[in-house]
Coordinates of C-alpha atoms and ligand atoms in Angstrom, one line a residue:
M1 CA -4.5 10.4 6.2
C2 CA -5.0 13.8 8.2
G3 CA -2.4 15.4 10.3
I4 CA -2.4 15.9 14.0
A5 CA -0.4 18.3 15.9
G6 CA -0.5 19.2 19.5
Y7 CA 1.3 20.9 22.2
I8 CA 1.3 21.0 26.2
G9 CA 3.9 23.0 27.9
Y10 CA 5.1 26.5 28.9
R11 CA 5.2 28.2 25.6
E12 CA 2.3 29.7 23.6
A13 CA 0.8 26.5 21.8
Y14 CA -0.9 28.3 18.9
P15 CA 2.3 28.9 16.6
I16 CA 3.6 25.5 17.4
V17 CA 0.3 23.8 16.5
I18 CA -0.3 25.9 13.4
N19 CA 3.2 25.6 12.0
G20 CA 3.0 21.9 12.7
L21 CA -0.3 21.7 10.8
K22 CA 1.3 23.4 7.8
R23 CA 4.1 20.9 7.7
L24 CA 1.6 18.0 7.9
E25 CA -0.7 19.5 5.1
Y26 CA 0.9 16.8 2.8
R27 CA -1.3 14.3 4.8
G28 CA -4.6 16.1 3.8
Y29 CA -5.8 19.6 3.5
D30 CA -9.4 19.8 2.7
S31 CA -10.2 21.3 6.2
S32 CA -8.5 22.3 9.3
G33 CA -9.0 23.2 12.9
V34 CA -7.3 24.2 16.2
M35 CA -8.3 23.9 19.9
L36 CA -6.5 26.2 22.5
Y37 CA -7.2 26.2 26.2
D38 CA -6.2 29.4 28.1
G39 CA -6.8 27.9 31.6
K40 CA -10.6 29.0 31.5
E41 CA -12.1 28.6 28.3
I42 CA -11.7 26.3 25.3
Q43 CA -11.2 28.2 22.1
L44 CA -12.3 26.3 19.0
S45 CA -11.5 27.5 15.5
K46 CA -12.2 25.4 12.4
T47 CA -13.1 25.7 8.7
K48 CA -13.3 24.1 5.4
G49 CA -9.9 24.8 3.6
K50 CA -6.3 24.8 4.4
V51 CA -4.5 25.8 7.4
S52 CA -4.0 29.3 5.7
D53 CA -7.8 29.6 5.7
L54 CA -7.8 28.7 9.3
E55 CA -5.3 31.5 10.0
V56 CA -7.7 34.0 8.6
I57 CA -10.2 33.1 11.1
T58 CA -7.7 33.0 14.1
N59 CA -6.1 36.2 13.1
K60 CA -9.5 38.0 13.6
E61 CA -9.6 37.6 17.3
E62 CA -6.4 37.3 19.4
E63 CA -8.3 35.4 22.1
R64 CA -8.4 32.4 19.7
K65 CA -4.6 32.1 19.9
K66 CA -4.2 32.0 23.6
G67 CA -3.2 29.0 25.7
R68 CA -0.4 26.8 26.5
I69 CA -2.3 23.6 25.4
G70 CA -3.5 23.2 21.9
I71 CA -4.5 20.3 19.5
G72 CA -4.9 20.9 15.8
H73 CA -5.9 18.9 12.8
T74 CA -5.6 19.1 8.9
R75 CA -8.2 16.8 7.4
W76 CA -8.6 14.5 4.5
A77 CA -12.2 13.7 4.6
T78 CA -13.7 10.1 4.9
H79 CA -16.8 10.4 6.8
G80 CA -18.7 13.6 6.0
V81 CA -17.8 16.1 3.3
P82 CA -15.2 18.7 3.9
N83 CA -17.1 21.6 5.7
D84 CA -16.6 23.8 8.9
I85 CA -18.8 21.5 11.1
N86 CA -17.1 18.2 10.1
S87 CA -13.6 19.8 10.6
H88 CA -11.8 18.6 13.7
P89 CA -11.2 19.1 16.6
H90 CA -14.5 17.7 17.8
V91 CA -16.0 18.4 21.2
S92 CA -18.0 16.1 23.4
Q93 CA -21.6 16.7 24.3
S94 CA -20.6 18.2 27.8
G95 CA -18.0 20.5 26.1
D96 CA -15.3 19.1 28.3
L97 CA -13.5 16.7 26.0
V98 CA -11.9 17.6 22.6
I99 CA -10.4 15.2 20.1
V100 CA -8.5 15.1 16.9
H101 CA -8.5 12.0 14.9
N102 CA -6.7 10.4 11.9
G103 CA -8.2 7.2 10.6
I104 CA -11.8 5.7 10.4
I105 CA -14.0 4.2 13.0
E106 CA -15.8 1.4 10.9
N107 CA -18.4 0.6 13.5
Y108 CA -19.3 4.2 14.1
D109 CA -22.8 3.7 13.0
S110 CA -23.9 1.3 15.6
L111 CA -21.9 3.1 18.3
K112 CA -23.6 6.3 17.3
K113 CA -27.1 4.7 17.4
E114 CA -26.3 3.5 21.0
L115 CA -25.1 6.8 22.1
I116 CA -28.2 8.5 20.5
S117 CA -30.4 6.1 22.6
R118 CA -28.6 7.5 25.7
G119 CA -29.5 11.0 24.7
Y120 CA -26.5 12.2 22.7
V121 CA -27.0 14.7 19.9
F122 CA -24.6 15.0 17.0
Q123 CA -23.5 18.0 15.3
S124 CA -21.4 16.6 12.5
D125 CA -21.4 13.6 10.2
T126 CA -18.2 12.4 11.4
D127 CA -17.1 9.1 13.2
T128 CA -14.8 11.2 15.3
E129 CA -17.6 12.9 17.1
V130 CA -19.0 9.5 17.8
L131 CA -15.5 8.5 19.4
I132 CA -15.2 11.6 21.6
N133 CA -18.8 10.9 22.9
L134 CA -18.1 7.3 23.5
I135 CA -15.1 8.3 25.6
E136 CA -17.4 10.8 27.5
E137 CA -20.0 8.3 28.0
V138 CA -17.5 5.7 29.3
K139 CA -15.8 8.3 31.4
K140 CA -19.3 9.2 33.0
T141 CA -20.5 5.6 33.4
E142 CA -17.2 4.2 34.9
K143 CA -16.5 7.3 36.8
C144 CA -13.0 7.2 35.7
K145 CA -10.1 9.4 34.6
L146 CA -9.7 10.4 30.8
G147 CA -6.9 7.9 30.4
K148 CA -9.0 4.9 31.6
A149 CA -12.0 6.3 29.5
V150 CA -10.0 6.3 26.3
Q151 CA -8.6 2.9 27.0
L152 CA -11.9 1.4 27.7
A153 CA -13.8 3.2 24.8
L154 CA -11.1 2.1 22.3
T155 CA -11.8 -1.6 23.1
S156 CA -15.0 -1.4 21.6
V157 CA -14.0 0.5 18.5
I158 CA -13.2 -1.3 15.1
G159 CA -11.1 0.6 12.7
A160 CA -8.0 2.7 12.6
Y161 CA -7.0 5.8 14.5
A162 CA -4.4 8.1 15.8
I163 CA -6.0 10.4 18.2
A164 CA -5.1 13.2 20.7
V165 CA -7.7 13.9 23.5
F166 CA -7.9 16.7 25.7
D167 CA -9.9 17.1 29.0
K168 CA -10.9 20.5 30.3
T169 CA -11.3 19.1 33.9
K170 CA -7.6 17.9 33.8
P171 CA -5.9 20.5 31.8
N172 CA -2.4 19.4 32.5
E173 CA -2.6 16.3 30.4
L174 CA -3.1 14.9 26.9
V175 CA -3.9 11.4 26.0
V176 CA -2.9 9.8 22.7
A177 CA -3.6 6.4 21.0
R178 CA -2.9 4.6 17.8
L179 CA -4.0 1.6 15.7
G180 CA -3.1 1.8 12.0
S181 CA -2.1 5.5 11.9
P182 CA 1.1 6.9 13.3
I183 CA 1.7 9.3 16.4
A184 CA 5.0 10.7 17.4
I185 CA 5.5 12.2 21.0
G186 CA 8.2 15.0 21.4
I187 CA 9.7 15.2 24.7
G188 CA 10.8 18.6 26.1
K189 CA 13.4 19.0 28.7
E190 CA 12.6 17.8 32.2
N191 CA 9.2 16.7 30.8
K192 CA 8.1 20.5 31.0
E193 CA 6.7 20.4 27.6
F194 CA 5.5 17.7 25.1
F195 CA 4.6 17.6 21.4
V196 CA 2.3 15.3 19.6
A197 CA 2.0 14.8 15.9
S198 CA 1.5 12.5 13.1
D199 CA 5.3 12.8 12.4
A200 CA 8.2 14.4 14.0
S201 CA 8.3 17.4 11.6
P202 CA 6.0 19.8 13.7
F203 CA 8.4 19.6 16.7
I204 CA 11.8 19.3 15.1
E205 CA 13.1 22.7 16.2
Y206 CA 11.8 22.1 19.8
T207 CA 13.2 18.8 20.7
K208 CA 15.2 15.8 19.1
E209 CA 13.8 13.4 21.6
A210 CA 10.7 11.4 20.7
I211 CA 8.9 8.1 21.2
Y212 CA 6.6 6.6 18.7
I213 CA 3.9 4.6 20.2
E214 CA 2.9 1.2 18.5
D215 CA -0.4 0.1 17.3
E216 CA -2.7 -0.7 20.1
E217 CA -1.0 1.5 22.4
M218 CA -1.9 4.7 24.1
A219 CA 0.1 7.4 26.0
I220 CA -0.9 9.5 28.9
I221 CA 1.1 12.6 28.6
K222 CA 1.3 14.8 31.9
L223 CA 3.3 17.9 32.5
G224 CA 6.2 17.3 34.7
K225 CA 6.0 13.4 34.5
K226 CA 7.3 10.7 32.5
I227 CA 5.0 9.7 29.7
Q228 CA 3.1 6.5 30.5
V229 CA 2.5 4.1 27.6
R230 CA -0.1 1.4 27.9
K231 CA -1.4 -1.4 26.0
I232 CA -5.1 -0.7 25.0
Q233 CA -6.3 -4.2 25.2
N234 CA -5.0 -5.1 28.8
D235 CA -3.9 -1.8 30.3
A236 CA -0.3 -3.3 30.6
L237 CA 2.6 -0.7 31.0
V238 CA 5.0 -0.7 28.1
N239 CA 8.5 0.7 27.9
H240 CA 9.6 2.6 25.2
N241 CA 13.2 3.9 24.4
V242 CA 13.4 7.5 23.6
L243 CA 14.7 8.0 20.2
E244 CA 17.1 10.6 18.9
L245 CA 15.7 12.2 15.8
Q246 CA 18.0 12.5 12.8
M247 CA 15.7 15.0 10.8
S248 CA 16.7 18.7 10.4
L249 CA 14.6 21.8 10.1
E250 CA 16.5 22.5 6.8
Q251 CA 15.3 19.1 5.4
I252 CA 11.7 20.0 5.8
E253 CA 11.8 23.7 4.4
K254 CA 11.7 24.7 0.8
G255 CA 15.2 26.0 1.0
G256 CA 14.8 28.8 -1.7
Y257 CA 12.6 26.7 -4.1
D258 CA 9.0 27.7 -5.1
H259 CA 7.7 24.3 -4.2
F260 CA 8.7 21.2 -2.2
M261 CA 8.4 19.2 -5.4
I262 CA 11.0 21.0 -7.4
K263 CA 13.3 21.1 -4.3
E264 CA 13.0 17.3 -4.0
I265 CA 13.6 16.9 -7.8
H266 CA 16.9 18.7 -7.4
E267 CA 17.7 16.7 -4.2
Q268 CA 17.8 13.4 -6.2
P269 CA 21.5 13.3 -6.8
K270 CA 22.2 13.7 -3.1
A271 CA 19.3 11.4 -2.1
I272 CA 20.7 8.6 -4.3
I273 CA 24.2 9.0 -2.8
D274 CA 22.6 8.8 0.8
T275 CA 20.7 5.6 -0.5
Y276 CA 23.9 3.8 -1.6
R277 CA 26.3 5.5 0.9
G278 CA 27.9 2.8 3.1
R279 CA 26.2 -0.1 1.1
M280 CA 27.7 0.2 -2.3
L281 CA 31.5 -0.3 -1.8
P282 CA 33.1 -0.5 -5.4
D283 CA 36.7 -0.3 -4.0
Q284 CA 36.0 -3.5 -1.9
G285 CA 34.0 -5.0 -4.8
M286 CA 31.0 -5.5 -2.8
I287 CA 27.4 -4.5 -1.7
K288 CA 26.7 -4.5 2.1
M289 CA 23.0 -4.6 3.2
S290 CA 22.5 -6.1 6.5
G291 CA 18.7 -6.6 5.8
I292 CA 19.8 -9.0 3.0
D293 CA 23.1 -10.3 4.5
D294 CA 21.3 -11.5 7.6
H295 CA 18.8 -13.5 5.6
L296 CA 20.9 -14.4 2.6
S297 CA 20.2 -17.9 2.4
K298 CA 16.3 -17.1 2.2
F299 CA 17.1 -14.8 -0.6
L300 CA 19.3 -17.3 -2.6
H301 CA 16.8 -20.2 -2.2
A302 CA 13.5 -18.3 -2.7
D303 CA 11.2 -19.8 -5.4
R304 CA 9.9 -16.2 -6.2
I305 CA 9.8 -12.7 -5.3
I306 CA 6.6 -10.9 -5.0
I307 CA 6.6 -7.1 -4.8
I308 CA 3.8 -5.3 -3.3
A309 CA 3.1 -1.6 -3.3
C310 CA 0.7 1.2 -4.4
G311 CA 1.0 4.2 -7.0
T312 CA 4.5 5.4 -7.5
S313 CA 6.1 2.7 -5.3
W314 CA 4.4 0.1 -7.5
H315 CA 5.9 1.6 -10.4
A316 CA 9.4 1.5 -8.7
G317 CA 8.4 -2.2 -7.9
L318 CA 7.9 -3.0 -11.8
V319 CA 11.4 -1.6 -12.4
G320 CA 12.4 -3.9 -9.6
E321 CA 10.9 -6.9 -11.6
Y322 CA 13.0 -6.1 -14.6
L323 CA 16.1 -5.7 -12.5
L324 CA 15.7 -8.9 -10.3
E325 CA 14.7 -11.0 -13.2
E326 CA 17.4 -9.7 -15.5
F327 CA 20.3 -9.7 -13.0
V328 CA 19.3 -12.7 -10.5
R329 CA 17.2 -14.8 -12.9
I330 CA 14.4 -15.3 -10.3
P331 CA 10.7 -15.1 -11.1
V332 CA 9.2 -11.8 -9.9
E333 CA 5.6 -10.8 -9.6
V334 CA 4.6 -7.1 -8.9
E335 CA 1.2 -6.7 -7.3
Y336 CA -0.9 -3.7 -6.4
A337 CA -1.3 -4.1 -2.5
S338 CA -5.0 -3.2 -2.6
E339 CA -5.5 -6.1 -5.0
F340 CA -3.2 -8.6 -3.4
R341 CA -4.8 -8.3 0.1
Y342 CA -8.2 -9.2 -1.0
R343 CA -7.5 -12.1 -3.5
N344 CA -6.4 -15.0 -1.4
P345 CA -3.0 -15.1 -3.1
V346 CA -1.1 -18.3 -3.2
I347 CA 2.0 -17.8 -1.2
T348 CA 4.4 -20.1 0.5
S349 CA 7.2 -19.9 2.9
K350 CA 9.6 -20.1 -0.1
D351 CA 8.3 -16.7 -1.4
I352 CA 9.9 -13.5 -0.5
V353 CA 7.7 -10.4 -0.4
I354 CA 9.3 -7.0 -0.9
A355 CA 7.0 -4.2 0.2
I356 CA 7.7 -0.8 -1.1
S357 CA 6.5 2.4 0.6
Q358 CA 7.7 5.9 0.8
S359 CA 5.6 6.7 3.9
G360 CA 5.6 3.4 5.4
E361 CA 2.0 4.1 6.4
T362 CA 0.0 3.1 3.3
A363 CA -2.9 1.1 4.5
D364 CA -3.3 -1.5 1.7
T365 CA 0.5 -2.2 1.7
L366 CA 0.5 -2.6 5.6
A367 CA -2.5 -5.1 5.2
A368 CA -1.0 -6.9 2.3
I369 CA 2.3 -7.4 4.3
K370 CA 0.4 -8.8 7.3
L371 CA -1.5 -11.1 5.1
A372 CA 1.9 -12.4 3.3
K373 CA 3.4 -13.0 6.8
S374 CA 0.3 -14.9 8.0
K375 CA 1.0 -17.4 5.0
G376 CA 4.6 -17.9 6.0
A377 CA 6.3 -15.5 3.6
F378 CA 9.4 -13.6 4.6
V379 CA 8.7 -9.9 4.1
F380 CA 11.4 -7.4 3.3
G381 CA 10.5 -3.6 3.5
V382 CA 11.8 -0.8 1.4
C383 CA 10.6 2.3 3.1
N384 CA 11.8 5.9 3.4
V385 CA 10.1 6.9 6.7
V386 CA 12.3 5.6 9.6
G387 CA 10.3 3.8 12.3
S388 CA 7.0 3.9 10.3
S389 CA 4.4 1.0 10.6
I390 CA 5.7 -0.8 7.5
A391 CA 9.4 -0.6 8.5
R392 CA 8.3 -2.1 11.8
E393 CA 5.9 -4.7 10.5
T394 CA 8.5 -6.3 8.0
H395 CA 11.1 -9.0 9.0
A396 CA 13.9 -7.0 7.5
G397 CA 14.4 -4.2 5.3
A398 CA 16.5 -1.4 3.7
Y399 CA 15.6 2.4 4.1
T400 CA 15.9 4.5 1.0
H401 CA 17.3 7.4 3.1
A402 CA 15.7 10.0 0.7
G403 CA 15.0 12.4 3.5
P404 CA 11.5 13.8 4.2
E405 CA 9.5 14.0 0.9
I406 CA 6.8 16.7 1.5
G407 CA 5.4 17.2 -2.0
V408 CA 2.6 15.0 -2.6
A409 CA 3.8 13.8 -5.9
S410 CA 6.6 11.4 -5.3
T411 CA 9.9 12.1 -7.1
K412 CA 13.0 11.3 -5.0
A413 CA 11.1 8.5 -3.2
F414 CA 10.9 6.9 -6.8
T415 CA 14.5 7.2 -7.8
T416 CA 15.7 6.0 -4.3
Q417 CA 13.5 3.2 -4.4
I418 CA 14.9 2.0 -7.8
T419 CA 18.4 2.6 -6.4
V420 CA 17.5 0.2 -3.3
L421 CA 16.2 -2.4 -5.7
S422 CA 19.2 -2.0 -8.0
L423 CA 21.4 -2.5 -5.1
I424 CA 19.5 -5.7 -4.0
A425 CA 19.5 -7.0 -7.5
L426 CA 23.3 -6.5 -7.9
K427 CA 23.9 -8.1 -4.6
L428 CA 22.0 -11.1 -5.2
A429 CA 23.5 -11.4 -8.8
K430 CA 26.8 -11.4 -7.2
E431 CA 26.0 -13.9 -4.5
K432 CA 24.1 -16.2 -6.8
G433 CA 26.8 -16.1 -9.4
T434 CA 24.4 -14.8 -12.2
F435 CA 26.9 -11.9 -12.7
S436 CA 30.5 -12.4 -13.4
E437 CA 32.8 -10.4 -11.0
S438 CA 33.8 -8.0 -13.9
R439 CA 30.1 -7.4 -14.9
F440 CA 29.2 -6.7 -11.2
Q441 CA 32.1 -4.3 -10.8
N442 CA 31.3 -2.5 -13.9
Y443 CA 27.5 -2.1 -12.9
L444 CA 28.7 -0.8 -9.5
R445 CA 30.9 1.8 -11.2
T446 CA 28.1 2.7 -13.7
L447 CA 25.5 3.0 -10.8
E448 CA 27.9 5.2 -8.8
L449 CA 27.9 7.8 -11.7
I450 CA 24.2 8.2 -11.8
P451 CA 23.9 11.1 -9.1
N452 CA 26.3 13.1 -11.4
Q453 CA 24.6 12.3 -14.5
I454 CA 21.2 13.5 -12.9
E455 CA 23.0 16.6 -11.7
Q456 CA 23.9 17.2 -15.4
L457 CA 20.5 16.2 -16.6
L458 CA 18.8 18.8 -14.3
N459 CA 20.4 21.6 -16.6
I460 CA 17.7 20.7 -19.2
D461 CA 15.2 22.5 -17.0
A462 CA 14.8 25.4 -19.5
T463 CA 14.3 23.1 -22.5
V464 CA 11.7 21.2 -20.7
K465 CA 10.0 24.4 -19.7
E466 CA 9.7 25.2 -23.4
I467 CA 8.2 21.9 -24.2
A468 CA 5.8 22.3 -21.1
A469 CA 4.7 25.7 -22.6
V470 CA 3.9 24.1 -25.9
Y471 CA 1.7 21.3 -24.6
K472 CA 0.2 22.7 -21.3
D473 CA -3.2 22.9 -22.7
A474 CA -3.3 19.3 -24.0
K475 CA -6.3 17.4 -22.9
N476 CA -4.9 14.0 -23.2
C477 CA -1.2 12.6 -23.4
L478 CA 0.4 9.2 -23.9
Y479 CA 3.5 8.1 -22.4
L480 CA 5.4 5.2 -24.1
G481 CA 8.4 3.0 -23.0
R482 CA 9.6 -0.5 -23.2
G483 CA 11.4 -2.9 -21.0
F484 CA 13.0 -1.0 -18.1
N485 CA 11.3 2.1 -19.3
F486 CA 7.8 0.9 -19.5
P487 CA 7.3 1.6 -15.7
V488 CA 8.8 5.1 -16.2
A489 CA 6.1 5.7 -18.9
L490 CA 3.6 4.8 -16.2
E491 CA 5.2 7.1 -13.7
G492 CA 5.4 9.9 -16.2
A493 CA 1.7 9.8 -16.9
L494 CA 0.9 9.5 -13.2
K495 CA 2.9 12.7 -12.4
L496 CA 1.1 14.6 -15.1
K497 CA -2.4 13.5 -13.9
E498 CA -1.6 14.1 -10.3
I499 CA -0.5 17.8 -10.4
S500 CA -1.9 19.1 -13.6
Y501 CA -5.0 17.1 -13.8
I502 CA -4.5 16.5 -17.6
H503 CA -5.5 13.1 -18.5
A504 CA -2.4 10.8 -19.5
E505 CA -1.8 7.1 -20.0
G506 CA 1.4 5.1 -19.8
Y507 CA 1.6 2.2 -22.1
P508 CA 4.4 -0.4 -23.2
A509 CA 5.4 1.1 -26.6
A510 CA 4.4 -1.8 -28.5
E511 CA 1.0 -2.2 -27.0
M512 CA 0.0 1.2 -28.7
K513 CA -1.1 -0.6 -31.8
H514 CA -3.5 -2.7 -29.8
G515 CA -5.8 0.2 -29.0
P516 CA -4.3 3.6 -28.0
I517 CA -3.3 4.3 -31.5
A518 CA -6.8 5.2 -32.2
L519 CA -6.5 8.2 -30.1
I520 CA -3.7 9.6 -32.1
D521 CA -4.1 13.0 -33.9
E522 CA -2.4 16.3 -34.4
N523 CA -3.6 17.1 -31.0
M524 CA -2.1 14.4 -29.1
P525 CA 1.4 14.8 -27.5
I526 CA 3.1 11.6 -27.1
F527 CA 6.1 11.2 -24.8
V528 CA 8.3 8.3 -25.9
I529 CA 11.5 6.8 -24.2
A530 CA 13.9 5.6 -26.9
T531 CA 17.1 4.9 -25.2
S532 CA 19.9 3.5 -27.3
K533 CA 20.0 -0.1 -25.8
G534 CA 16.3 -0.2 -25.0
H535 CA 14.7 -2.2 -27.9
Y536 CA 15.7 1.1 -29.9
E537 CA 14.9 0.0 -33.5
K538 CA 11.4 -1.3 -32.3
V539 CA 10.6 2.0 -30.4
V540 CA 11.9 3.9 -33.6
S541 CA 9.3 2.0 -35.5
N542 CA 6.6 2.9 -33.0
I543 CA 7.6 6.5 -33.3
Q544 CA 7.3 6.2 -37.0
E545 CA 3.7 4.9 -36.6
I546 CA 3.0 8.0 -34.4
K547 CA 4.4 10.3 -37.0
S548 CA 2.4 8.9 -39.9
R549 CA -0.8 9.7 -37.9
S550 CA 0.4 13.2 -37.1
G551 CA 1.0 12.8 -33.4
K552 CA 3.2 15.1 -31.6
I553 CA 6.5 13.4 -30.5
I554 CA 8.5 14.3 -27.6
A555 CA 11.3 11.8 -27.2
I556 CA 13.8 11.0 -24.6
V557 CA 16.9 9.6 -26.3
T558 CA 20.4 8.7 -25.3
E559 CA 23.0 11.5 -25.9
G560 CA 24.3 11.5 -29.5
D561 CA 21.1 9.9 -30.9
T562 CA 20.6 11.1 -34.7
Q563 CA 17.7 8.9 -35.9
V564 CA 15.0 9.9 -33.6
K565 CA 16.0 13.5 -33.8
E566 CA 15.1 13.5 -37.4
I567 CA 11.5 12.3 -36.7
A568 CA 10.5 13.8 -33.3
D569 CA 9.1 17.3 -32.6
H570 CA 11.3 17.7 -29.5
V571 CA 14.2 15.6 -28.2
I572 CA 15.5 15.3 -24.6
E573 CA 18.9 13.8 -24.4
I574 CA 20.0 11.7 -21.3
P575 CA 23.5 10.5 -20.5
E576 CA 24.6 7.1 -21.4
T577 CA 24.4 4.4 -18.9
E578 CA 23.5 0.7 -18.5
E579 CA 20.0 0.1 -19.9
A580 CA 18.9 -1.2 -16.4
F581 CA 19.8 2.0 -14.8
T582 CA 18.1 4.4 -17.4
P583 CA 14.9 4.6 -15.4
L584 CA 16.8 6.8 -12.8
L585 CA 17.6 9.3 -15.7
T586 CA 14.5 9.1 -18.0
T587 CA 12.2 9.8 -15.1
I588 CA 13.8 13.1 -14.4
P589 CA 12.4 15.1 -17.6
F590 CA 9.0 13.7 -16.9
Q591 CA 9.1 15.0 -13.3
L592 CA 10.3 18.5 -14.6
L593 CA 7.7 18.5 -17.3
S594 CA 4.8 17.7 -15.1
Y595 CA 6.1 20.3 -12.5
H596 CA 6.3 23.3 -15.2
I597 CA 3.0 22.3 -16.7
A598 CA 1.3 22.3 -13.3
V599 CA 2.9 25.8 -12.4
M600 CA 1.9 27.2 -15.8
L601 CA -1.7 26.1 -15.1
D602 CA -1.6 27.6 -11.7
K603 CA -2.3 24.4 -10.0
N604 CA -1.4 23.6 -6.4
V605 CA 1.8 21.6 -7.1
D606 CA 2.6 20.3 -3.6
Q607 CA -1.0 19.8 -2.6
P608 CA -3.0 18.6 -5.6
R609 CA -6.8 18.3 -5.0
N610 CA -8.1 15.1 -3.7
L611 CA -4.6 13.5 -2.8
A612 CA -2.7 13.1 0.3
K613 CA 0.9 12.1 0.9
S614 CA 0.2 9.0 2.9
V615 CA -2.9 7.0 2.3
T616 CA -3.6 5.5 5.7
V617 CA -7.2 4.5 4.7
E618 CA -8.4 1.7 2.4
Ligands
F6R1 C1 2.4 9.5 -6.4 C2 2.3 9.1 -5.1 C3 1.4 7.9 -4.7 C4 2.3 7.1 -3.8 C5 1.2 5.9 -3.1 C6 2.0 5.0 -2.2 O1 3.1 10.6 -6.7 O2 2.9 9.7 -4.3 O3 0.9 7.2 -5.8 O4 3.2 6.4 -4.4 O5 0.1 6.4 -2.4 O6 2.5 5.6 -1.0 P1 3.7 5.0 -0.2 O7 4.9 5.0 -1.1 O8 3.9 5.9 0.9 O9 3.3 3.7 0.2

C-alpha cells in the first residue's frame, strides 16, 4: 500500500510529484505529503487527507513548491493513525535525511528502543521515522555515504519496504530500495533527470524508459550518471535491462467519464479482446498460450489445480474452478491466499497452483506462491500488471492485458481474469481430449462474441440507474446465483459493499433456505441470477420462495425469458451464450448497479474509505 513519487532533474519537481501522487492514490489516500529541495532548504508539507488537501497547504506558499528535487507520498496507514505527523515524508533527527516509505518494518519496536537509547527522539508513531533515523545512525557511525548507509541499515530490517531517500548534504542523488513493494525508476534523456514511483504511471508522459528493481535490491540515482543497482545483502552490482514502457497517458486518464470505475466498466469489451488477441485463433482452431504450451505436459499430468487469490481475484478463481472442472475434468480447489499461506497445506510436485492477481503485488498471494514453490508445486500466474512481483515470482503465466485499472473496485480485472481462465480451460480441454473438436470450435466462436455482447449489455445503463434509485437506501442486500454464477453473486455483493458501504451478502441460491431466508422481508432487495441454462427451474423455485416472503426481486435473466419476468420486481436481460461464459455478462449489471448506487449516495467511487488498490501488507 502507499504510493511513492519522486523526481530529480532540471524541471520543477512539484507538479511532477503532485500529479504522480494523484495517479497513485489508488494505493492509499488517508494522508499525503511532499518534500521539495530548492538547493538551500528542505520544504516539507504534509497532511491528513488526500493529495487535494495537500495542495491546499502548498498553494498557500509558493516557497513550498520550489525545487528540482522532490519526493512525495500518499499513505494507507499501518503504524500510527492517519494524521499530519504520521504522514510521510519523514525527516531524520539531524534534519538532513528525508524518506518516503511503502511497507512495514516489523522489527521497528526493537530498532526504535535502540535508537532512543542512543539519544534519538521520535515525533511520530511510524515505523518509517525509525528507519530514517536508523539510516542516519549508520551513516554517522560508519562515516559513509547515503547509499552505503541505506544498504547497511536495511540489512538489519525485517519487513517489507519500497523507499526513496534524500540527503540534503548530497543533493544530486536519491537512493531507492525495495523488498516486497514495487519501485519503478524512469530514466530521462542522457540521465539528466530521473523519476521514481510505485508504478510507472507518474512519469509516463516524461519518459518511456524505465527499470524495475527487484526485491532486496537498491539503486543509487545520481544526476548525469548511469543508475547503479546493488544487492542489499552483499552490495554486489546488478545489471538491469532498461524496459520500454507500453502504457500510454490516455490509458491512465478518465477520458471523459466521471470516474475511473465507470470508464473501466465500459472498457471491458476492448479489454477482453486484448486478453484473447493473439491467443484465441478460431480460424486455425487453436488457442496459443506460451505459458501453457511451454509446460503442457505438467498441465496434462497434474493431479490437481489449486487456485490462490484474494478478493475479486478469488471470485474469478471460483469461476475458474467451475470452468476447469467442467471442461478439463481435473479436480480444482480455490483458496484464499491469506489462509493457504498459514495452514501448512498439502501440496506435491504434481499440483499446479494458479495465482491470480490484478496488481501482482498482493502480499498474501505473493507469500502463498512462495510457499507453494517451496513445496515443489509448479506455479502459474494470472496478473494484469506487467513485471509485477507475482508475475516475476511465478514459473510461467499469462497476463490479462486489461490495461491499468485505477478504480479501487475491480471490474475489468475480473472479466479479463475469467477470460484468461476460460482460455486455459478450453486449451486444456482440447489437448486432453475432454472436448470434441466441434465442441471446442463452438466454444471458441461463442467466447469471441462476448465483447460485442458486453457492448450491447452496457446499453442497459439507464435501466440499471432506475433500479439503483429504488434500492439505494437499502440497509442490506442479498445476491444469489448458482453454478457458474455463484461467484458472480459473491462479486456483486462485494462491489456493493466496497463502494456504497451497504451491507450485502452473496450466496449460492439454494443455500438461502439454510439461513439467509430468515432475513427476507419487504425491505430486502434480492438480486438473483437466473440464466436459462443455469439450473433455471431450481432458481425459479428459489425466486418463488423469496416472493412468498415479500422480498424484492431483481433478476438477471437470459433474453426472451418469460417465467421470471412474471414474478420478479425488476428484470435485466443478458444476451444468450454458453452457461460457462455467462459470468462475463451477468457481472456487468451488478457493476453498473453498485456504481450508480455509490454515485447517488455521494460516495467516493474510485477511492472508497479504508481500501487500497494493491494490498501489499498482510
Ligand atoms: C475488489 C478488489 C480487491 C482485490 C484484492 C486482490 O474490488 O479490488 O478485493 O481484488 O485486493 O487484489 P489483486 O487482484 O491485485 O491481487
